Coordinates of C-alpha atoms and ligand atoms in Angstrom, one line a residue:
M1111 CA -139.1 -39.2 -64.8
E1112 CA -140.6 -36.7 -62.2
Q1113 CA -137.3 -34.8 -62.3
A1114 CA -137.5 -34.6 -66.1
R1115 CA -141.1 -33.4 -65.8
N1116 CA -140.1 -30.6 -63.4
M1117 CA -137.1 -29.6 -65.5
S1118 CA -139.3 -29.2 -68.6
K1119 CA -141.8 -27.2 -66.5
H1120 CA -139.1 -24.8 -65.7
A1121 CA -137.5 -24.9 -69.1
L1122 CA -137.8 -21.2 -69.8
S1123 CA -136.0 -18.4 -68.0
V1124 CA -138.1 -15.7 -66.3
V1125 CA -137.6 -12.0 -65.9
A1126 CA -139.7 -10.5 -63.1
V1127 CA -140.0 -6.7 -63.1
V1128 CA -141.6 -4.5 -60.4
F1129 CA -142.9 -1.2 -61.7
E1130 CA -143.8 1.9 -59.7
R1131 CA -147.6 2.2 -59.4
D1132 CA -147.6 5.4 -61.4
A1133 CA -144.9 4.3 -64.0
A1134 CA -145.4 5.8 -67.4
P1135 CA -146.3 3.3 -70.2
V1136 CA -143.0 4.0 -71.8
A1137 CA -141.2 2.2 -68.9
Q1138 CA -142.8 -1.1 -70.0
D1139 CA -141.7 -0.4 -73.7
K1140 CA -138.2 0.3 -72.5
V1141 CA -138.1 -3.0 -70.5
L1142 CA -139.4 -5.0 -73.4
G1143 CA -136.9 -3.4 -75.8
L1144 CA -134.0 -4.3 -73.5
L1145 CA -135.2 -7.9 -73.5
G1146 CA -135.4 -7.9 -77.3
L1147 CA -139.2 -7.9 -77.5
S1148 CA -141.4 -5.5 -79.5
C1149 CA -144.5 -6.3 -77.5
C1150 CA -145.6 -8.3 -74.5
P1151 CA -146.5 -11.8 -75.8
D1152 CA -149.7 -12.7 -74.0
Q1153 CA -149.0 -16.3 -73.3
R1154 CA -145.5 -15.5 -71.9
C1155 CA -146.3 -12.4 -69.8
R1156 CA -148.3 -12.2 -66.6
W1157 CA -149.2 -9.2 -64.4
F1158 CA -149.7 -9.4 -60.7
E1159 CA -151.6 -6.6 -58.9
E1160 CA -150.7 -4.1 -61.7
T1161 CA -147.1 -3.7 -60.5
L1162 CA -145.2 -7.0 -61.1
L1163 CA -144.7 -8.3 -64.6
T1164 CA -143.2 -11.7 -65.2
I1165 CA -142.0 -12.6 -68.7
Q1166 CA -140.9 -16.1 -69.8
L1167 CA -138.1 -16.2 -72.3
A1168 CA -136.5 -18.9 -74.3
D1169 CA -133.0 -17.6 -73.8
P1170 CA -131.0 -16.7 -70.7
V1171 CA -130.7 -13.0 -70.0
P1172 CA -127.2 -11.6 -69.4
A1173 CA -126.7 -9.9 -66.0
E1174 CA -126.0 -6.5 -67.5
I1175 CA -129.4 -6.5 -69.3
V1176 CA -131.1 -7.4 -66.0
A1177 CA -129.3 -4.5 -64.4
A1178 CA -130.3 -2.2 -67.2
V1179 CA -134.0 -3.3 -66.8
G1180 CA -133.7 -2.5 -63.1
A1181 CA -132.4 1.0 -63.8
V1182 CA -135.3 2.0 -66.2
P1183 CA -137.1 5.0 -64.7
G1184 CA -140.4 3.7 -63.3
V1185 CA -138.9 0.3 -62.5
R1186 CA -138.2 -0.6 -58.8
R1187 CA -136.3 -3.8 -59.2
A1188 CA -135.8 -6.7 -61.6
L1189 CA -134.8 -10.3 -61.2
H1190 CA -133.7 -13.1 -63.6
L1191 CA -134.5 -16.7 -62.9
P1192 CA -132.5 -18.8 -65.3
R1193 CA -134.0 -21.9 -66.9
G1194 CA -134.4 -24.6 -64.2
R1195 CA -134.3 -22.2 -61.4
R1196 CA -137.1 -20.8 -59.3
L1197 CA -137.3 -18.7 -56.1
H1198 CA -138.1 -21.8 -53.9
H1199 CA -135.2 -23.9 -55.3
L1200 CA -132.3 -24.8 -53.1
A1201 CA -129.1 -23.8 -54.9
A1202 CA -126.1 -26.2 -54.6
G1203 CA -124.0 -25.1 -51.6
A1204 CA -126.5 -22.3 -50.6
P1205 CA -127.8 -22.3 -47.0
R1206 CA -131.4 -23.1 -46.1
S1207 CA -133.5 -20.1 -45.0
P1208 CA -134.6 -20.0 -41.4
V1209 CA -137.8 -18.1 -40.8
R1210 CA -138.2 -15.9 -37.8
L1211 CA -141.2 -16.5 -35.5
G1212 CA -141.6 -13.5 -33.2
P1213 CA -138.6 -11.9 -31.6
A1214 CA -137.0 -15.0 -30.1
A1215 CA -137.8 -18.1 -32.2
A1216 CA -136.9 -19.3 -35.7
I1217 CA -137.9 -22.3 -37.7
G1218 CA -135.2 -24.1 -39.7
A1219 CA -132.3 -22.9 -37.5
G1220 CA -131.8 -26.3 -35.8
G1221 CA -133.8 -28.5 -33.4
A1222 CA -137.6 -28.9 -33.6
T1223 CA -139.6 -25.7 -33.2
L1224 CA -142.9 -26.4 -31.5
I1225 CA -146.0 -24.5 -32.3
A1226 CA -149.0 -25.7 -30.1
G1227 CA -152.4 -24.7 -29.2
P1228 CA -156.1 -25.3 -29.8
C1229 CA -157.7 -26.0 -33.1
S1230 CA -159.9 -22.9 -32.6
V1231 CA -159.9 -20.0 -30.1
E1232 CA -163.0 -20.4 -27.9
S1233 CA -162.5 -17.8 -25.1
E1234 CA -159.8 -15.6 -23.6
A1235 CA -159.4 -17.9 -20.6
Q1236 CA -159.1 -20.9 -22.9
V1237 CA -156.2 -19.6 -25.0
C1238 CA -154.4 -17.9 -22.1
E1239 CA -154.4 -21.1 -20.1
I1240 CA -153.2 -23.1 -23.1
A1241 CA -150.5 -20.6 -24.0
L1242 CA -149.0 -20.7 -20.5
A1243 CA -149.1 -24.5 -20.4
V1244 CA -147.6 -25.1 -23.9
K1245 CA -144.9 -22.5 -23.2
D1246 CA -144.0 -24.3 -20.0
A1247 CA -143.8 -27.6 -21.9
G1248 CA -141.3 -26.1 -24.4
A1249 CA -143.4 -24.6 -27.2
S1250 CA -142.0 -21.5 -29.1
A1251 CA -145.3 -20.3 -30.4
L1252 CA -149.1 -20.5 -29.8
R1253 CA -151.4 -21.7 -32.6
G1254 CA -155.2 -21.1 -32.6
G1255 CA -157.7 -20.4 -35.3
A1256 CA -159.9 -17.3 -35.2
F1257 CA -161.1 -17.8 -38.7
K1258 CA -161.7 -21.5 -39.3
P1259 CA -162.1 -23.4 -42.6
R1260 CA -164.9 -26.0 -42.0
T1261 CA -166.1 -28.7 -44.3
S1262 CA -169.7 -28.1 -43.3
P1263 CA -171.2 -24.6 -43.4
Y1264 CA -173.1 -25.3 -40.2
D1265 CA -170.0 -26.1 -38.1
F1266 CA -168.3 -23.5 -35.8
G1267 CA -166.4 -21.1 -38.1
G1268 CA -164.3 -19.4 -35.4
L1269 CA -164.8 -16.3 -33.3
G1270 CA -163.3 -14.0 -36.0
D1271 CA -162.0 -10.6 -34.8
K1272 CA -162.9 -11.5 -31.2
G1273 CA -160.6 -14.6 -31.5
L1274 CA -157.8 -12.4 -32.8
E1275 CA -158.2 -10.2 -29.7
Y1276 CA -158.0 -13.2 -27.4
L1277 CA -154.9 -14.4 -29.2
A1278 CA -153.3 -11.0 -28.6
R1279 CA -154.1 -11.2 -24.9
A1280 CA -152.6 -14.7 -24.8
R1281 CA -149.4 -13.3 -26.3
E1282 CA -149.3 -10.5 -23.7
K1283 CA -149.7 -13.0 -20.9
S1284 CA -147.3 -15.7 -22.2
G1285 CA -144.9 -13.9 -24.4
L1286 CA -145.4 -16.5 -27.1
P1287 CA -145.7 -15.4 -30.7
I1288 CA -149.0 -16.2 -32.5
V1289 CA -149.7 -18.4 -35.5
T1290 CA -153.2 -18.0 -36.8
E1291 CA -155.0 -18.5 -40.2
A1292 CA -156.1 -16.1 -42.8
L1293 CA -158.9 -17.7 -44.8
D1294 CA -159.5 -14.9 -47.2
T1295 CA -157.9 -11.7 -48.6
S1296 CA -160.7 -9.6 -47.0
H1297 CA -159.4 -10.2 -43.5
L1298 CA -155.7 -10.6 -44.3
D1299 CA -155.0 -7.1 -42.8
A1300 CA -156.8 -7.9 -39.6
V1301 CA -154.9 -11.3 -39.3
A1302 CA -151.5 -9.8 -40.3
Q1303 CA -151.9 -7.1 -37.5
V1304 CA -152.2 -9.7 -34.8
A1305 CA -150.3 -12.8 -36.1
D1306 CA -146.6 -13.2 -35.9
M1307 CA -147.0 -15.8 -38.6
V1308 CA -150.0 -16.1 -40.8
Q1309 CA -151.2 -19.6 -41.6
I1310 CA -152.6 -20.3 -45.0
G1311 CA -154.5 -23.6 -44.7
S1312 CA -154.6 -26.6 -46.9
R1313 CA -157.9 -25.6 -48.5
N1314 CA -156.3 -22.3 -49.6
M1315 CA -153.0 -23.7 -51.0
H1316 CA -154.4 -23.1 -54.5
N1317 CA -155.6 -19.6 -53.7
S1318 CA -152.8 -17.8 -55.6
T1319 CA -154.3 -14.3 -55.0
L1320 CA -154.2 -14.9 -51.2
L1321 CA -150.7 -16.3 -51.4
F1322 CA -149.4 -13.4 -53.5
R1323 CA -151.1 -10.7 -51.3
A1324 CA -149.8 -12.4 -48.2
G1325 CA -146.3 -12.2 -49.6
A1326 CA -146.7 -8.6 -50.7
H1327 CA -148.4 -7.5 -47.5
P1328 CA -146.7 -4.3 -46.1
L1329 CA -146.4 -5.8 -42.6
G1330 CA -144.2 -8.5 -44.1
K1331 CA -145.4 -11.2 -41.7
P1332 CA -144.0 -14.7 -42.5
V1333 CA -146.4 -17.4 -43.6
L1334 CA -147.0 -21.1 -42.7
L1335 CA -148.3 -22.7 -45.9
K1336 CA -150.1 -26.1 -45.5
R1337 CA -150.0 -28.6 -48.3
A1338 CA -153.5 -29.3 -49.8
F1339 CA -154.5 -32.9 -49.0
S1340 CA -154.5 -33.9 -52.7
A1341 CA -151.6 -31.7 -53.9
S1342 CA -148.2 -33.1 -55.0
I1343 CA -145.0 -31.9 -53.4
D1344 CA -144.3 -30.0 -56.6
E1345 CA -147.7 -28.2 -56.5
L1346 CA -146.9 -27.1 -52.9
L1347 CA -143.6 -25.6 -54.1
E1348 CA -145.4 -23.8 -56.9
A1349 CA -147.9 -22.4 -54.4
A1350 CA -144.9 -21.1 -52.3
E1351 CA -143.6 -19.5 -55.5
Y1352 CA -146.7 -17.2 -55.6
F1353 CA -145.9 -16.0 -52.1
L1354 CA -142.2 -15.5 -52.9
L1355 CA -143.1 -13.4 -55.9
G1356 CA -145.3 -11.3 -53.6
R1357 CA -142.4 -10.8 -51.3
F1358 CA -140.2 -9.8 -54.2
A1359 CA -142.9 -7.4 -55.4
A1360 CA -143.0 -5.7 -52.0
G1361 CA -139.3 -5.6 -51.6
H1362 CA -139.2 -7.9 -48.5
A1363 CA -135.7 -9.3 -48.3
E1364 CA -136.2 -12.6 -46.6
P1365 CA -138.3 -15.5 -48.0
G1366 CA -140.5 -15.7 -44.9
I1367 CA -142.3 -18.9 -45.7
V1368 CA -142.5 -22.2 -43.9
L1369 CA -144.0 -25.3 -45.6
C1370 CA -146.3 -27.6 -43.7
E1371 CA -147.0 -31.3 -44.5
R1372 CA -150.3 -32.2 -42.9
G1373 CA -151.3 -35.4 -44.5
V1374 CA -152.7 -36.3 -47.9
R1375 CA -155.8 -38.3 -48.8
L1376 CA -155.1 -41.9 -49.5
F1377 CA -157.3 -45.0 -49.5
D1378 CA -157.0 -45.8 -45.8
D1379 CA -159.9 -44.6 -43.7
L1380 CA -158.5 -45.7 -40.3
L1381 CA -156.6 -42.4 -40.2
R1382 CA -158.1 -39.0 -41.1
F1383 CA -155.3 -38.4 -43.6
S1384 CA -151.9 -40.1 -44.3
L1385 CA -148.9 -38.0 -43.2
D1386 CA -146.5 -38.1 -46.1
I1387 CA -143.2 -38.8 -44.4
S1388 CA -141.4 -38.9 -47.7
A1389 CA -142.2 -35.2 -48.2
F1390 CA -139.6 -34.2 -45.6
P1391 CA -136.4 -35.5 -47.1
V1392 CA -137.7 -34.7 -50.6
L1393 CA -138.5 -31.1 -49.7
R1394 CA -135.2 -30.7 -47.9
A1395 CA -133.4 -31.7 -51.1
R1396 CA -135.5 -29.4 -53.3
T1397 CA -136.0 -26.2 -51.4
H1398 CA -134.3 -23.8 -49.0
L1399 CA -137.6 -23.2 -47.2
P1400 CA -138.1 -24.8 -43.7
I1401 CA -140.6 -27.6 -43.4
V1402 CA -142.8 -28.4 -40.4
A1403 CA -145.2 -31.3 -39.8
D1404 CA -148.8 -31.2 -38.5
P1405 CA -149.3 -34.6 -37.0
S1406 CA -152.7 -33.8 -35.5
H1407 CA -154.8 -33.5 -38.6
P1408 CA -153.6 -36.7 -40.2
A1409 CA -153.9 -38.6 -36.9
G1410 CA -157.5 -37.6 -36.3
A1411 CA -157.0 -39.4 -32.9
R1412 CA -154.8 -38.4 -30.0
E1413 CA -153.0 -41.8 -29.7
F1414 CA -151.4 -41.4 -33.1
V1415 CA -150.1 -37.9 -32.8
T1416 CA -146.8 -38.5 -30.9
P1417 CA -145.6 -41.4 -33.1
L1418 CA -146.4 -39.4 -36.3
A1419 CA -144.7 -36.3 -34.8
L1420 CA -141.5 -38.1 -34.0
A1421 CA -141.4 -39.9 -37.3
A1422 CA -141.7 -36.5 -39.0
V1423 CA -138.9 -35.0 -37.0
A1424 CA -136.7 -38.0 -37.7
A1425 CA -137.5 -37.6 -41.5
G1426 CA -136.4 -34.0 -41.5
A1427 CA -139.2 -31.7 -40.2
D1428 CA -137.8 -28.5 -38.7
G1429 CA -140.8 -28.2 -36.4
L1430 CA -144.3 -29.3 -35.4
L1431 CA -147.7 -27.7 -35.4
V1432 CA -149.7 -29.6 -32.7
E1433 CA -153.2 -29.2 -31.4
V1434 CA -153.3 -29.0 -27.6
A1435 CA -155.9 -28.1 -25.0
G1436 CA -156.6 -28.3 -21.3
D1437 CA -159.6 -30.5 -21.7
P1438 CA -159.5 -31.8 -25.3
D1439 CA -162.8 -33.7 -25.0
Q1440 CA -164.6 -30.4 -24.5
S1441 CA -163.0 -28.7 -27.5
W1442 CA -165.4 -27.2 -30.0
C1443 CA -163.4 -28.5 -32.9
D1444 CA -161.0 -31.4 -33.5
G1445 CA -161.1 -32.6 -29.8
A1446 CA -160.4 -36.2 -30.7
Q1447 CA -156.9 -35.4 -32.1
C1448 CA -156.1 -32.8 -29.5
L1449 CA -153.4 -33.6 -26.9
P1450 CA -153.8 -32.8 -23.2
F1451 CA -151.0 -30.9 -21.6
D1452 CA -149.1 -33.9 -20.1
S1453 CA -149.0 -35.7 -23.5
F1454 CA -147.7 -32.6 -25.2
R1455 CA -145.0 -32.2 -22.6
D1456 CA -143.9 -35.8 -23.3
L1457 CA -144.0 -35.2 -27.1
A1458 CA -142.0 -31.9 -26.7
R1459 CA -139.2 -33.7 -24.8
K1460 CA -139.0 -36.6 -27.2
A1461 CA -139.1 -34.4 -30.3
Q1462 CA -135.9 -32.6 -29.1
I1463 CA -134.2 -36.0 -28.5
V1464 CA -135.2 -37.2 -32.0
A1465 CA -134.1 -33.9 -33.7
R1466 CA -130.7 -34.2 -32.0
A1467 CA -130.3 -37.8 -33.1
A1468 CA -131.5 -37.2 -36.6
R1469 CA -129.2 -34.2 -37.3
E1470 CA -126.1 -35.5 -35.6
A1471 CA -123.2 -35.5 -38.0
P1472 CA -122.1 -39.0 -39.1
P1473 CA -118.8 -40.2 -37.7
S1474 CA -116.0 -39.0 -40.0
G1475 CA -113.7 -41.5 -41.8
Ligands
PEP2392 C1 -155.7 -26.1 -38.9 O1 -154.5 -26.2 -38.8 O2 -156.4 -25.6 -38.0 C2 -156.4 -26.6 -40.1 C3 -157.6 -26.3 -40.4 O3 -155.6 -27.4 -40.9 P1 -155.7 -27.8 -42.4 O4 -155.7 -26.5 -43.2 O5 -154.4 -28.5 -42.7 O6 -156.9 -28.7 -42.6
MN2393 MN1 -158.0 -28.6 -36.3

């Protein structure tokens, strides 16, 4: 039933065309003419940032027409997505797309990639201490919020640009790449300059402008996109599609996006959120994009973080985003769910054992 609903949703084919910024209006007429259209039907055409035009069509478009569209003067590139196919879809037999995280790490290339650090950056000393400790325990990247989404407007909203500076210092000292959140298009530039991977948080999963601009950003930084806590798996994938269209518009070759399951809101109030374990195998079947788990925000309490993390890795997570601090009870934000260093070390060791066991090939014959 769900499958049928998704198929009907993608029942039209799409042609996506990237125009030069100063393309003459005649370029658009030529493109439409090649596609057999006399004008741009409003309900089927959509412009993104005045350069990318997407057109939904009832019929598939032959490859030579797509090539001719791409060759129109004033057009940079064109792409055809046949009916039932979107940029996030996993094609039969095609490989998954690992995403680089700094010069040495990748997510989705095997094992469990660990990203760890405080909920929010509080001082240079705090992030530097945590960076060195999580690296020593096996983390491949440091997380930490400089711009924090908060439910209450009176709660600590992050150190902003100062926090980004401290993260850069922590990278210098530890060599770990940085994952940090962009809350808004207005500071996307500042975040993209410092981050090795830009986090787009659950509250922004529906912010299509932020997603598209993050994809089209000239620095080409990869993104970690968190599932909104009341979004379906399919809505998460459609959100990723906005980012992937941005990448196409900017000419970035690699998909550069990692999905993150961080818990959805169910009826149980003993946990902060309910980690949707089924999301991992379902996403692995649907998309070529890597998937990580955030076990900290659903747990809401330290004691539940490791079991949730290991369950996620067993279910197919390519990595984990974990909140860790030297003295969690003193954290300015989310201390109750934050692991101390020794617990993170234990989690890191067990996660690799579970990843190996879960990905082991079944005995042949
Ligand atoms: C976070 O990772 O710091 C965070 C705020 O998470 P989420 O967007 O999933 O609530
Ligand atoms: Mn947090």
